[in-house]
Amino acid sequence: MEADNLKQLLENVKNGSTSIDEAVIKLKSQPFEDLGFAKIDYHRKLRNGYPEVIYCQGKTVDQIKAIVERLMLRENNIMATRAGSEVYEAIKTITQDAVYYEAARIVVVKRRDIKATEKVIAVITAGTSDIPVAEEAAVTAETLGNKVDRLYDVGVAGIHRLFANMEPIMKANVLIVVAGMEGALASVVSGLVDKPVIAVPTSVGYGANFGGLAALLTMLNSCASGIGVVNIDNGFGAGYLASSINQM
Amino acid sequence: MEADNLKQLLENVKNGSTSIDEAVIKLKSQPFEDLGFAKIDYHRKLRNGYPEVIYCQGKTVDQIKAIVERLMLRENNIMATRAGSEVYEAIKTITQDAVYYEAARIVVVKRRDIKATEKVIAVITAGTSDIPVAEEAAVTAETLGNKVDRLYDVGVAGIHRLFANMEPIMKANVLIVVAGMEGALASVVSGLVDKPVIAVPTSVGYGANFGGLAALLTMLNSCASGIGVVNIDNGFGAGYLASSINQM
Amino acid sequence: MEADNLKQLLENVKNGSTSIDEAVIKLKSQPFEDLGFAKIDYHRKLRNGYPEVIYCQGKTVDQIKAIVERLMLRENNIMATRAGSEVYEAIKTITQDAVYYEAARIVVVKRRDIKATEKVIAVITAGTSDIPVAEEAAVTAETLGNKVDRLYDVGVAGIHRLFANMEPIMKANVLIVVAGMEGALASVVSGLVDKPVIAVPTSVGYGANFGGLAALLTMLNSCASGIGVVNIDNGFGAGYLASSINQM
Amino acid sequence: MEADNLKQLLENVKNGSTSIDEAVIKLKSQPFEDLGFAKIDYHRKLRNGYPEVIYCQGKTVDQIKAIVERLMLRENNIMATRAGSEVYEAIKTITQDAVYYEAARIVVVKRRDIKATEKVIAVITAGTSDIPVAEEAAVTAETLGNKVDRLYDVGVAGIHRLFANMEPIMKANVLIVVAGMEGALASVVSGLVDKPVIAVPTSVGYGANFGGLAALLTMLNSCASGIGVVNIDNGFGAGYLASSINQM
Amino acid sequence: MEADNLKQLLENVKNGSTSIDEAVIKLKSQPFEDLGFAKIDYHRKLRNGYPEVIYCQGKTVDQIKAIVERLMLRENNIMATRAGSEVYEAIKTITQDAVYYEAARIVVVKRRDIKATEKVIAVITAGTSDIPVAEEAAVTAETLGNKVDRLYDVGVAGIHRLFANMEPIMKANVLIVVAGMEGALASVVSGLVDKPVIAVPTSVGYGANFGGLAALLTMLNSCASGIGVVNIDNGFGAGYLASSINQM
Amino acid sequence: MEADNLKQLLENVKNGSTSIDEAVIKLKSQPFEDLGFAKIDYHRKLRNGYPEVIYCQGKTVDQIKAIVERLMLRENNIMATRAGSEVYEAIKTITQDAVYYEAARIVVVKRRDIKATEKVIAVITAGTSDIPVAEEAAVTAETLGNKVDRLYDVGVAGIHRLFANMEPIMKANVLIVVAGMEGALASVVSGLVDKPVIAVPTSVGYGANFGGLAALLTMLNSCASGIGVVNIDNGFGAGYLASSINQM
Amino acid sequence: MEADNLKQLLENVKNGSTSIDEAVIKLKSQPFEDLGFAKIDYHRKLRNGYPEVIYCQGKTVDQIKAIVERLMLRENNIMATRAGSEVYEAIKTITQDAVYYEAARIVVVKRRDIKATEKVIAVITAGTSDIPVAEEAAVTAETLGNKVDRLYDVGVAGIHRLFANMEPIMKANVLIVVAGMEGALASVVSGLVDKPVIAVPTSVGYGANFGGLAALLTMLNSCASGIGVVNIDNGFGAGYLASSINQM
Amino acid sequence: MEADNLKQLLENVKNGSTSIDEAVIKLKSQPFEDLGFAKIDYHRKLRNGYPEVIYCQGKTVDQIKAIVERLMLRENNIMATRAGSEVYEAIKTITQDAVYYEAARIVVVKRRDIKATEKVIAVITAGTSDIPVAEEAAVTAETLGNKVDRLYDVGVAGIHRLFANMEPIMKANVLIVVAGMEGALASVVSGLVDKPVIAVPTSVGYGANFGGLAALLTMLNSCASGIGVVNIDNGFGAGYLASSINQM
């Protein structure tokens, strides 16, 4: 089922000419392809308005290759996350369109143009070590059709670095704050703006950081309102959620 | 500083006629009133576009009363969260405008009309026991100027209850999913829609629930993308974040 | 003591012609062989109706070989779990009957036919990365004499993939649900069927997954009834328990 | 939809005369009644073959009464778990058929006969303090149509008490082992029988018991195979799962 | 042994006229009084330069009274921490000099003048609810002879409140930062000053705050240098440590 | 079976005239009395050489009374631990011999003389608040026939109080160290003596003490050798283990 | 100070001819040798009656060699624990007397005869994988002058293996129970004997074992009395404590 | 802005000739250099009175080199912490002034003389394995201009080693106590002195040490007053805080 048809179907649901139940059945008619080890879900991009995403961690290179090959047949854009260079090498043997964002550990295969919204997502890090997670968020948001403004290494220990960057912070429509160690940056940023803030704790740190738990708890307990938290090191999830907000 | 002035100021910042630094100074000129035990922050509502909020937990009734009395002078709307009935009784001695939302444990003092957006926030719970937290989110969102659609007791153990409510779910602009026990509802809902989902773990449950930790971890680890998580039982935070997204 | 004798003994216990105490003594007469570092328990297979099982993790290859050699003398089937390829290579030097299930990390030495029940155990995974644990469960159940139906990558983020597989799910007599990340699949499946569900949390995931703890807590706190949980990544335990239920 | 119709429908699904999708729609046609704060799920008992169950914890007495009143109209049996005496008093004002199992904290309203299977579920506790949880399991299993054999206070510290009860243990078809403190009883029992064992950790204990966590971890890590674990103090879940196994 | 003698003794140790071993023996000669349930340590005040401190939590009122009575004989100042009003009432029956600092839960019996240093300890809280812990710190520091400047409710969610108080912050010689919830204030303050910062996490908050654990981890993992952390809610410890630094 | 017979039996086992299996059967012949909710274990005292012990926590007063009544028939000494005053009141209605050790929360019914060994167990506490746990240990040890030397409030913060008590510490045959907060006393004591040290962490403390976890971990990780740790607040267990060592 | 002198000194303390303080001074006169990175404590062996022990983990090979060289000058026995083969190789270059117990990871340098007591310490493991920790305990106990009886792989899942070894268990004077996974063996053994049991949790296991935490909690919460627990994998500590009990 | 100017500015703030706001603006004028991946903060050293510090963990060697190159232009001293030898090799290619403190894992580039205060910081370790963390603290303190006295391997298991070093302990102005395992040394030292104690838990240990958590909790719960705790293994933080106290 193509995107236009889907839109039509959902409109019919809204105006009552199609019942929910009928719609569910139609949606289910050819929703995925079964490779045995994976059910490739072609609907997901349509329902969610985004390219196909492959989460590579825990999949073998052969499994990833097989999934990419099938997806290629549909001429969709593909984004492979948590992809080591060996994944990139493998995808390159299938298509020359693969681009590797090394810091972000993301491979993008671009087969259609991505039309970006003018509204900006700011991706802010507390430190230099948080950049890989921030890049995962930023490349995800860009691939999903958003403009991204990067502000790295502006943690609260030297808060004037943050204040010297108030202009891009104030201009952003959605903000992603990426911070390890104690993760206090999310609270400070959220107190300064009245836009949604997506907080990403990172596992950067040591000792009683407990693999990102400290930053995670900090962000969940923020005294500032308006913060949604994603999993530790989950740059992709932050970029995806920010994009879904930014494109409303 | 009044709201119109603030808006003007920020526009000047944007067009460069006022520097960030000048703006910061102006913002700081009379930003709060100091009661000693509390710094009442009159700017916050303007910066964030919302009424004054008092978080009552941990404050004495006398402290809350003193804060409300000062806020009353400004003729703003006031929302007191985590407010027991004794707080409501105390505020009623100050103003007859106080309304008590008992399930939500929120007192609202309405002095100005709240203009609600047409876009709907759906507040969904897994069970009946999650309703108090859901009501905190719903009343918060309503007080902040949003329409709210409540869908209670549609947890995944009887998933047909959820599917029979697909219409309001699909129509919502932002979704708040409130769930205790294992908290799986957030993942299922997020997989069905392509709108932002705010997930609120609740402390409902027992044993290895560990006061909401189980639901919290479930939501943070969701295999579905596009979920932002707030603190356990933090209905206010969810309503606030959903509102800031809904009013973009 | 042979299996028939054992059955006879237990029947005598039931009808009172042998006392419990006498039976215990008889059972103890030659129950295991002592290799010093291991007590090989020949009775276990009889009491439990199953082949000999060697849990390889933490044992040296030499210890495993010594145990297999002794077991070979009894002409029983042998199943070595958590077996790396080096274990398989070592067992192959003893017998050509060894078969290696690589994904499951199980070596099976088949010396007697396994008569399978017609009733089916469904093994269901949320994602592709959960397959190794699922295979451990599936191969275990098959080796213990059960038919297994595999349904992989049907997690709740795309719930239509699950519903498109309702037929095998409904037909199964026992269900094993294997899921990492947030582990919500077990609750959804259990709500759809009225058969016993064995839930296996996996360590698949990252960040606040804490090595499978998130999925474990999800499954223990499930709002759906009728779920028994085994240890994280314990595919063998799930297969074993499912088999003991399936063969009642 | 009545039970016979449901059975017929599912058989049609099995023989292919009705598609899964059609069946799902039919199932969804009148599946629950919406009280706003609760969606009463009349199908659940049919799908699962059991009476209606109300989990009382976290619900107000008024909510429970409203649910019971609606359920009474269907003439089904009702089981209210985690019910304090005030719940029992409230239900008694609706119907004289209510029976209160105080130790189990369960109210049963019996409107139809429960036909019990001849196969026995043994409910075994380590100590006297574990009895309330054990009674929740036992009364649940009995209400769901099972014979129950109670063996209380046979923990491993005096293991001869366990061995003196080998006869009922050996005769049971399914075993529920309820233990707090270190929870070792589940491993010992499971090693003695080749029947499914449902292990229920209890919060009985103190100090490093951490509210039942110690017993929970013990049971999850059992060196004996064939154990399914439920949540801490979850006697209902254990009784329910044991019943679904016992009635296969 | 009187204070002057002690000073002399330690000077003799420094100049070598008394050996360490001799000094230890002398110190041990009459170091405490044994009440059986408590060893009253008269030396502690001398060695540390401070009044006698009674930590009341876990002691019975009778035990506290007995200790105070003995201490009164020495004409020292006494500070009883974690003292409920019943403790104050009991001490008042012994001496009229008892003063109760209710917010701080401290009773002070002042028998000698406390000579305060001119250097100032700033006690800063993130919120109003943190005040009781802050008062414990402040009253402790004052009783130990320090000037204290209180700055309450200046948390990072409205950071202009903090910046509007830069003058007292910059003037302080030692800073105590008291914060619950996410505890980010300590990092921000420490980044602004180059004086020692004592951070006190409080148990203020809810949900994933876990009784102060979130704020504790935040402070331990601070990206700002120069922070020493004390136990959750340990206002006394913070005041004591700040005093020992301030009086160097 | 009487104690002399038991001794004879075990000697026969040693000299081979009775097989282990025969002995087990004999031991099982009349080992306990079944009250339904409890299996009273008369053998335990004989096997372990001690009076009957009732752990009262989690048992109803009626259950405790019933157990005491049966035990009285045997004319054994009885010790009821974790016994509130209501338990004492109940036991007093059965026998005038009951003595209540209030601080220890132990009721002792003495029907036979306890012959104490001359060797001394020292019970040492870090603080006054640890005394209730220490008394549970001390009264247990005394009731089991040991001399006990109490040394309370000698924690490491004022280590001279410890050194001033070296004589009783050095003279003890076994040492029980009871400490909450950070629990460091066990390491220091164990480094000073070459006798077995039983360490009892207590839940005394607050904040990051986490109910005794801090002291527990301290004792388990002690850099001093020769320490055996029991559960948090487990004074009985410490007294019991110390007694079994002291009477070797 | 030689051992005889030390004994004399302590006797003088006991009979009062030397004061505690004098003794402390004498003990301090030449108690250790300072290598800068280590203070070699020659007194420890005398005070505790044992050879010198070097804990190798965290020390460089050069540091270990330097310590051994100094110890050699005193002609004492030396035991190096947690010693990899590279440590053994290094010590061999110093003395030919070094013996390497590979499974135990202990190097022993024997320069004086060890006179063993006749009383036996039983070292019991639940599984084969627990043997390395058990060997550390056994070799430690043997080097400290005890007879050791090894009983390996007798875990509770096949409890008849345990009962078939009742004779050596009953004959032991002290028992060390080494178990990973759920660690239930300690409770069962302790219930069978009335001798002190030292329980050693091991990190053997996976998933919710959490590196030995499960077994540790099991042992701490044991319903059987008379168990002292040491740190996870702390075979040395168990052997040391058992020896100090066995040689009383 | 140079240091003298900064001092002048702050004095102006104090005497009122410059407002806080003006000062903040001036401070913000050229506070850092933006390398994109890092904002080099030249003000920090001035504000805090210390050299530039680079925390190397999580930064690539290229990033570190780029930062050092920029810092070199200012002729400041540079300290690179958590620096492996590859970092040292890279910095050496930029400047010959680099000195590598291998045990401390610190590279120092000294371009200006460091004027050390006469007051001494004592760095004390419990064991030999704690030395690397202690060296990080010691080298940090020395580079920041302090005299350091090292006392290694004086843990509480042999407390006479500590007492034999009372003289340097008593003479120190600030004490850093570095301890892993159970971390009890901090409490003992703090009880002996009346100077500020900075406690550094280390991850040295195993089992229930949980990567330093045991020592961390010990130190936070210390019964001795006057202890400030830093993160696990955070030698730098301890050295920095001790220096800021020592130079008051």
PDB file of N, CA and C in Angstrom, chain B residues 156-159 163 181-182 184 187-188 191-192 206-210 213-214 217-224, chain C residues 155-159 163 181-182 184 187-188 191-192 206-210 213-214 217-224:
ATOM      1  N   VAL B 156      -2.553  -3.623  28.192  1.00  0.00           N
ATOM      2  CA  VAL B 156      -2.278  -4.605  27.152  1.00  0.00           C
ATOM      3  C   VAL B 156      -2.760  -6.010  27.491  1.00  0.00           C
ATOM      4  N   ALA B 157      -3.113  -6.286  28.743  1.00  0.00           N
ATOM      5  CA  ALA B 157      -3.572  -7.633  29.062  1.00  0.00           C
ATOM      6  C   ALA B 157      -4.875  -7.956  28.325  1.00  0.00           C
ATOM      7  N   GLY B 158      -5.660  -6.953  27.988  1.00  0.00           N
ATOM      8  CA  GLY B 158      -6.870  -7.159  27.179  1.00  0.00           C
ATOM      9  C   GLY B 158      -6.813  -6.181  26.023  1.00  0.00           C
ATOM     10  N   ILE B 159      -5.997  -6.493  25.049  1.00  0.00           N
ATOM     11  CA  ILE B 159      -5.582  -5.487  24.068  1.00  0.00           C
ATOM     12  C   ILE B 159      -6.737  -5.043  23.169  1.00  0.00           C
ATOM     13  N   PHE B 163      -7.768  -1.523  21.102  1.00  0.00           N
ATOM     14  CA  PHE B 163      -8.077  -1.406  19.681  1.00  0.00           C
ATOM     15  C   PHE B 163      -9.477  -0.836  19.466  1.00  0.00           C
ATOM     16  N   MET B 181       2.649  -1.198  37.042  1.00  0.00           N
ATOM     17  CA  MET B 181       2.999  -2.605  36.856  1.00  0.00           C
ATOM     18  C   MET B 181       4.137  -2.708  35.844  1.00  0.00           C
ATOM     19  N   GLU B 182       3.914  -3.376  34.688  1.00  0.00           N
ATOM     20  CA  GLU B 182       5.044  -3.525  33.754  1.00  0.00           C
ATOM     21  C   GLU B 182       5.104  -2.424  32.718  1.00  0.00           C
ATOM     22  N   ALA B 184       3.841  -1.753  29.836  1.00  0.00           N
ATOM     23  CA  ALA B 184       4.028  -2.111  28.421  1.00  0.00           C
ATOM     24  C   ALA B 184       3.161  -1.289  27.480  1.00  0.00           C
ATOM     25  N   SER B 187       4.777   1.208  24.842  1.00  0.00           N
ATOM     26  CA  SER B 187       5.381   0.652  23.629  1.00  0.00           C
ATOM     27  C   SER B 187       4.320   0.342  22.582  1.00  0.00           C
ATOM     28  N   VAL B 188       3.226  -0.253  23.020  1.00  0.00           N
ATOM     29  CA  VAL B 188       2.184  -0.644  22.066  1.00  0.00           C
ATOM     30  C   VAL B 188       1.561   0.594  21.439  1.00  0.00           C
ATOM     31  N   GLY B 191       3.856   2.314  18.974  1.00  0.00           N
ATOM     32  CA  GLY B 191       3.989   1.599  17.709  1.00  0.00           C
ATOM     33  C   GLY B 191       2.804   1.814  16.781  1.00  0.00           C
ATOM     34  N   LEU B 192       1.679   2.267  17.333  1.00  0.00           N
ATOM     35  CA  LEU B 192       0.462   2.419  16.526  1.00  0.00           C
ATOM     36  C   LEU B 192       0.317   3.818  15.943  1.00  0.00           C
ATOM     37  N   TYR B 206       3.313  -3.944  42.913  1.00  0.00           N
ATOM     38  CA  TYR B 206       3.854  -4.454  44.177  1.00  0.00           C
ATOM     39  C   TYR B 206       5.052  -5.331  43.870  1.00  0.00           C
ATOM     40  N   GLY B 207       5.721  -5.778  44.884  1.00  0.00           N
ATOM     41  CA  GLY B 207       6.822  -6.715  44.724  1.00  0.00           C
ATOM     42  C   GLY B 207       7.951  -6.152  43.881  1.00  0.00           C
ATOM     43  N   ALA B 208       8.316  -6.862  42.824  1.00  0.00           N
ATOM     44  CA  ALA B 208       9.445  -6.464  41.996  1.00  0.00           C
ATOM     45  C   ALA B 208       9.133  -5.243  41.143  1.00  0.00           C
ATOM     46  N   ASN B 209       8.045  -4.584  41.412  1.00  0.00           N
ATOM     47  CA  ASN B 209       7.728  -3.298  40.794  1.00  0.00           C
ATOM     48  C   ASN B 209       8.660  -2.219  41.350  1.00  0.00           C
ATOM     49  N   PHE B 210       9.080  -2.399  42.595  1.00  0.00           N
ATOM     50  CA  PHE B 210      10.022  -1.499  43.259  1.00  0.00           C
ATOM     51  C   PHE B 210       9.618  -0.038  43.097  1.00  0.00           C
ATOM     52  N   LEU B 213       9.823   1.423  39.507  1.00  0.00           N
ATOM     53  CA  LEU B 213      11.066   1.219  38.752  1.00  0.00           C
ATOM     54  C   LEU B 213      10.842   0.310  37.553  1.00  0.00           C
ATOM     55  N   ALA B 214      10.031  -0.731  37.730  1.00  0.00           N
ATOM     56  CA  ALA B 214       9.803  -1.671  36.625  1.00  0.00           C
ATOM     57  C   ALA B 214       9.187  -0.948  35.437  1.00  0.00           C
ATOM     58  N   LEU B 217      11.731   1.467  33.752  1.00  0.00           N
ATOM     59  CA  LEU B 217      12.721   0.817  32.889  1.00  0.00           C
ATOM     60  C   LEU B 217      12.066   0.332  31.597  1.00  0.00           C
ATOM     61  N   THR B 218      10.865  -0.206  31.717  1.00  0.00           N
ATOM     62  CA  THR B 218      10.151  -0.635  30.516  1.00  0.00           C
ATOM     63  C   THR B 218      10.043   0.501  29.514  1.00  0.00           C
ATOM     64  N   MET B 219       9.627   1.643  29.995  1.00  0.00           N
ATOM     65  CA  MET B 219       9.383   2.762  29.090  1.00  0.00           C
ATOM     66  C   MET B 219      10.684   3.301  28.497  1.00  0.00           C
ATOM     67  N   LEU B 220      11.735   3.350  29.317  1.00  0.00           N
ATOM     68  CA  LEU B 220      13.020   3.826  28.807  1.00  0.00           C
ATOM     69  C   LEU B 220      13.591   2.883  27.752  1.00  0.00           C
ATOM     70  N   ASN B 221      13.310   1.597  27.897  1.00  0.00           N
ATOM     71  CA  ASN B 221      13.865   0.596  26.987  1.00  0.00           C
ATOM     72  C   ASN B 221      12.927   0.243  25.852  1.00  0.00           C
ATOM     73  N   SER B 222      11.904   1.039  25.654  1.00  0.00           N
ATOM     74  CA  SER B 222      10.890   0.670  24.667  1.00  0.00           C
ATOM     75  C   SER B 222      11.506   0.411  23.304  1.00  0.00           C
ATOM     76  N   CYS B 223      11.054  -0.666  22.666  1.00  0.00           N
ATOM     77  CA  CYS B 223      11.495  -0.974  21.313  1.00  0.00           C
ATOM     78  C   CYS B 223      10.807  -0.060  20.298  1.00  0.00           C
ATOM     79  N   ALA B 224       9.794   0.663  20.716  1.00  0.00           N
ATOM     80  CA  ALA B 224       9.143   1.623  19.825  1.00  0.00           C
ATOM     81  C   ALA B 224       9.831   2.974  19.962  1.00  0.00           C
TER      82      ALA B 224
ATOM     83  N   GLY C 155       7.772  -8.202  17.720  1.00  0.00           N
ATOM     84  CA  GLY C 155       7.655  -7.351  18.919  1.00  0.00           C
ATOM     85  C   GLY C 155       6.544  -6.325  18.824  1.00  0.00           C
ATOM     86  N   VAL C 156       6.204  -5.725  19.962  1.00  0.00           N
ATOM     87  CA  VAL C 156       5.007  -4.904  20.065  1.00  0.00           C
ATOM     88  C   VAL C 156       5.111  -3.561  19.349  1.00  0.00           C
ATOM     89  N   ALA C 157       6.346  -3.138  18.960  1.00  0.00           N
ATOM     90  CA  ALA C 157       6.443  -1.847  18.280  1.00  0.00           C
ATOM     91  C   ALA C 157       5.700  -1.867  16.947  1.00  0.00           C
ATOM     92  N   GLY C 158       5.563  -3.049  16.334  1.00  0.00           N
ATOM     93  CA  GLY C 158       4.771  -3.183  15.110  1.00  0.00           C
ATOM     94  C   GLY C 158       3.791  -4.316  15.322  1.00  0.00           C
ATOM     95  N   ILE C 159       2.749  -4.034  16.068  1.00  0.00           N
ATOM     96  CA  ILE C 159       1.941  -5.106  16.643  1.00  0.00           C
ATOM     97  C   ILE C 159       1.167  -5.878  15.577  1.00  0.00           C
ATOM     98  N   PHE C 163      -0.246  -9.833  15.162  1.00  0.00           N
ATOM     99  CA  PHE C 163      -1.610 -10.251  14.868  1.00  0.00           C
ATOM    100  C   PHE C 163      -1.683 -11.059  13.580  1.00  0.00           C
ATOM    101  N   MET C 181      15.159  -5.729  25.554  1.00  0.00           N
ATOM    102  CA  MET C 181      14.719  -4.337  25.653  1.00  0.00           C
ATOM    103  C   MET C 181      13.661  -4.210  26.755  1.00  0.00           C
ATOM    104  N   GLU C 182      12.436  -3.819  26.408  1.00  0.00           N
ATOM    105  CA  GLU C 182      11.456  -3.630  27.476  1.00  0.00           C
ATOM    106  C   GLU C 182      10.604  -4.859  27.730  1.00  0.00           C
ATOM    107  N   ALA C 184       7.917  -6.206  26.587  1.00  0.00           N
ATOM    108  CA  ALA C 184       6.464  -6.069  26.707  1.00  0.00           C
ATOM    109  C   ALA C 184       5.698  -7.171  25.983  1.00  0.00           C
ATOM    110  N   SER C 187       3.467  -9.772  27.988  1.00  0.00           N
ATOM    111  CA  SER C 187       2.154  -9.342  28.479  1.00  0.00           C
ATOM    112  C   SER C 187       1.116  -9.396  27.372  1.00  0.00           C
ATOM    113  N   VAL C 188       1.461  -8.914  26.195  1.00  0.00           N
ATOM    114  CA  VAL C 188       0.501  -8.875  25.095  1.00  0.00           C
ATOM    115  C   VAL C 188       0.107 -10.294  24.694  1.00  0.00           C
ATOM    116  N   GLY C 191      -2.117 -11.985  27.222  1.00  0.00           N
ATOM    117  CA  GLY C 191      -3.476 -11.471  27.224  1.00  0.00           C
ATOM    118  C   GLY C 191      -4.317 -12.039  26.091  1.00  0.00           C
ATOM    119  N   LEU C 192      -3.665 -12.572  25.082  1.00  0.00           N
ATOM    120  CA  LEU C 192      -4.391 -13.064  23.904  1.00  0.00           C
ATOM    121  C   LEU C 192      -4.739 -14.545  23.985  1.00  0.00           C
ATOM    122  N   TYR C 206      20.451  -1.983  25.782  1.00  0.00           N
ATOM    123  CA  TYR C 206      21.601  -1.181  26.221  1.00  0.00           C
ATOM    124  C   TYR C 206      21.105  -0.181  27.254  1.00  0.00           C
ATOM    125  N   GLY C 207      22.043   0.527  27.841  1.00  0.00           N
ATOM    126  CA  GLY C 207      21.689   1.608  28.765  1.00  0.00           C
ATOM    127  C   GLY C 207      20.913   1.108  29.968  1.00  0.00           C
ATOM    128  N   ALA C 208      19.746   1.673  30.195  1.00  0.00           N
ATOM    129  CA  ALA C 208      18.954   1.339  31.368  1.00  0.00           C
ATOM    130  C   ALA C 208      18.316  -0.041  31.269  1.00  0.00           C
ATOM    131  N   ASN C 209      18.739  -0.820  30.301  1.00  0.00           N
ATOM    132  CA  ASN C 209      18.341  -2.224  30.217  1.00  0.00           C
ATOM    133  C   ASN C 209      19.033  -3.019  31.325  1.00  0.00           C
ATOM    134  N   PHE C 210      20.239  -2.568  31.705  1.00  0.00           N
ATOM    135  CA  PHE C 210      21.002  -3.174  32.799  1.00  0.00           C
ATOM    136  C   PHE C 210      21.108  -4.688  32.638  1.00  0.00           C
ATOM    137  N   LEU C 213      17.800  -6.673  33.083  1.00  0.00           N
ATOM    138  CA  LEU C 213      16.977  -6.401  34.264  1.00  0.00           C
ATOM    139  C   LEU C 213      15.650  -5.757  33.881  1.00  0.00           C
ATOM    140  N   ALA C 214      15.662  -4.850  32.905  1.00  0.00           N
ATOM    141  CA  ALA C 214      14.434  -4.158  32.515  1.00  0.00           C
ATOM    142  C   ALA C 214      13.396  -5.165  32.020  1.00  0.00           C
ATOM    143  N   LEU C 217      12.064  -7.378  34.935  1.00  0.00           N
ATOM    144  CA  LEU C 217      11.070  -6.730  35.796  1.00  0.00           C
ATOM    145  C   LEU C 217       9.743  -6.582  35.053  1.00  0.00           C
ATOM    146  N   THR C 218       9.805  -6.226  33.779  1.00  0.00           N
ATOM    147  CA  THR C 218       8.583  -6.132  32.990  1.00  0.00           C
ATOM    148  C   THR C 218       7.787  -7.419  33.074  1.00  0.00           C
ATOM    149  N   MET C 219       8.450  -8.523  32.857  1.00  0.00           N
ATOM    150  CA  MET C 219       7.760  -9.812  32.797  1.00  0.00           C
ATOM    151  C   MET C 219       7.226 -10.215  34.174  1.00  0.00           C
ATOM    152  N   LEU C 220       7.993  -9.944  35.229  1.00  0.00           N
ATOM    153  CA  LEU C 220       7.531 -10.287  36.576  1.00  0.00           C
ATOM    154  C   LEU C 220       6.322  -9.454  36.976  1.00  0.00           C
ATOM    155  N   ASN C 221       6.250  -8.234  36.483  1.00  0.00           N
ATOM    156  CA  ASN C 221       5.171  -7.329  36.865  1.00  0.00           C
ATOM    157  C   ASN C 221       4.021  -7.325  35.872  1.00  0.00           C
ATOM    158  N   SER C 222       4.005  -8.305  34.993  1.00  0.00           N
ATOM    159  CA  SER C 222       3.002  -8.269  33.928  1.00  0.00           C
ATOM    160  C   SER C 222       1.593  -8.145  34.479  1.00  0.00           C
ATOM    161  N   CYS C 223       0.817  -7.276  33.848  1.00  0.00           N
ATOM    162  CA  CYS C 223      -0.585  -7.128  34.226  1.00  0.00           C
ATOM    163  C   CYS C 223      -1.413  -8.301  33.699  1.00  0.00           C
ATOM    164  N   ALA C 224      -0.849  -9.105  32.814  1.00  0.00           N
ATOM    165  CA  ALA C 224      -1.543 -10.295  32.330  1.00  0.00           C
ATOM    166  C   ALA C 224      -1.220 -11.475  33.232  1.00  0.00           C
TER     167      ALA C 224
END
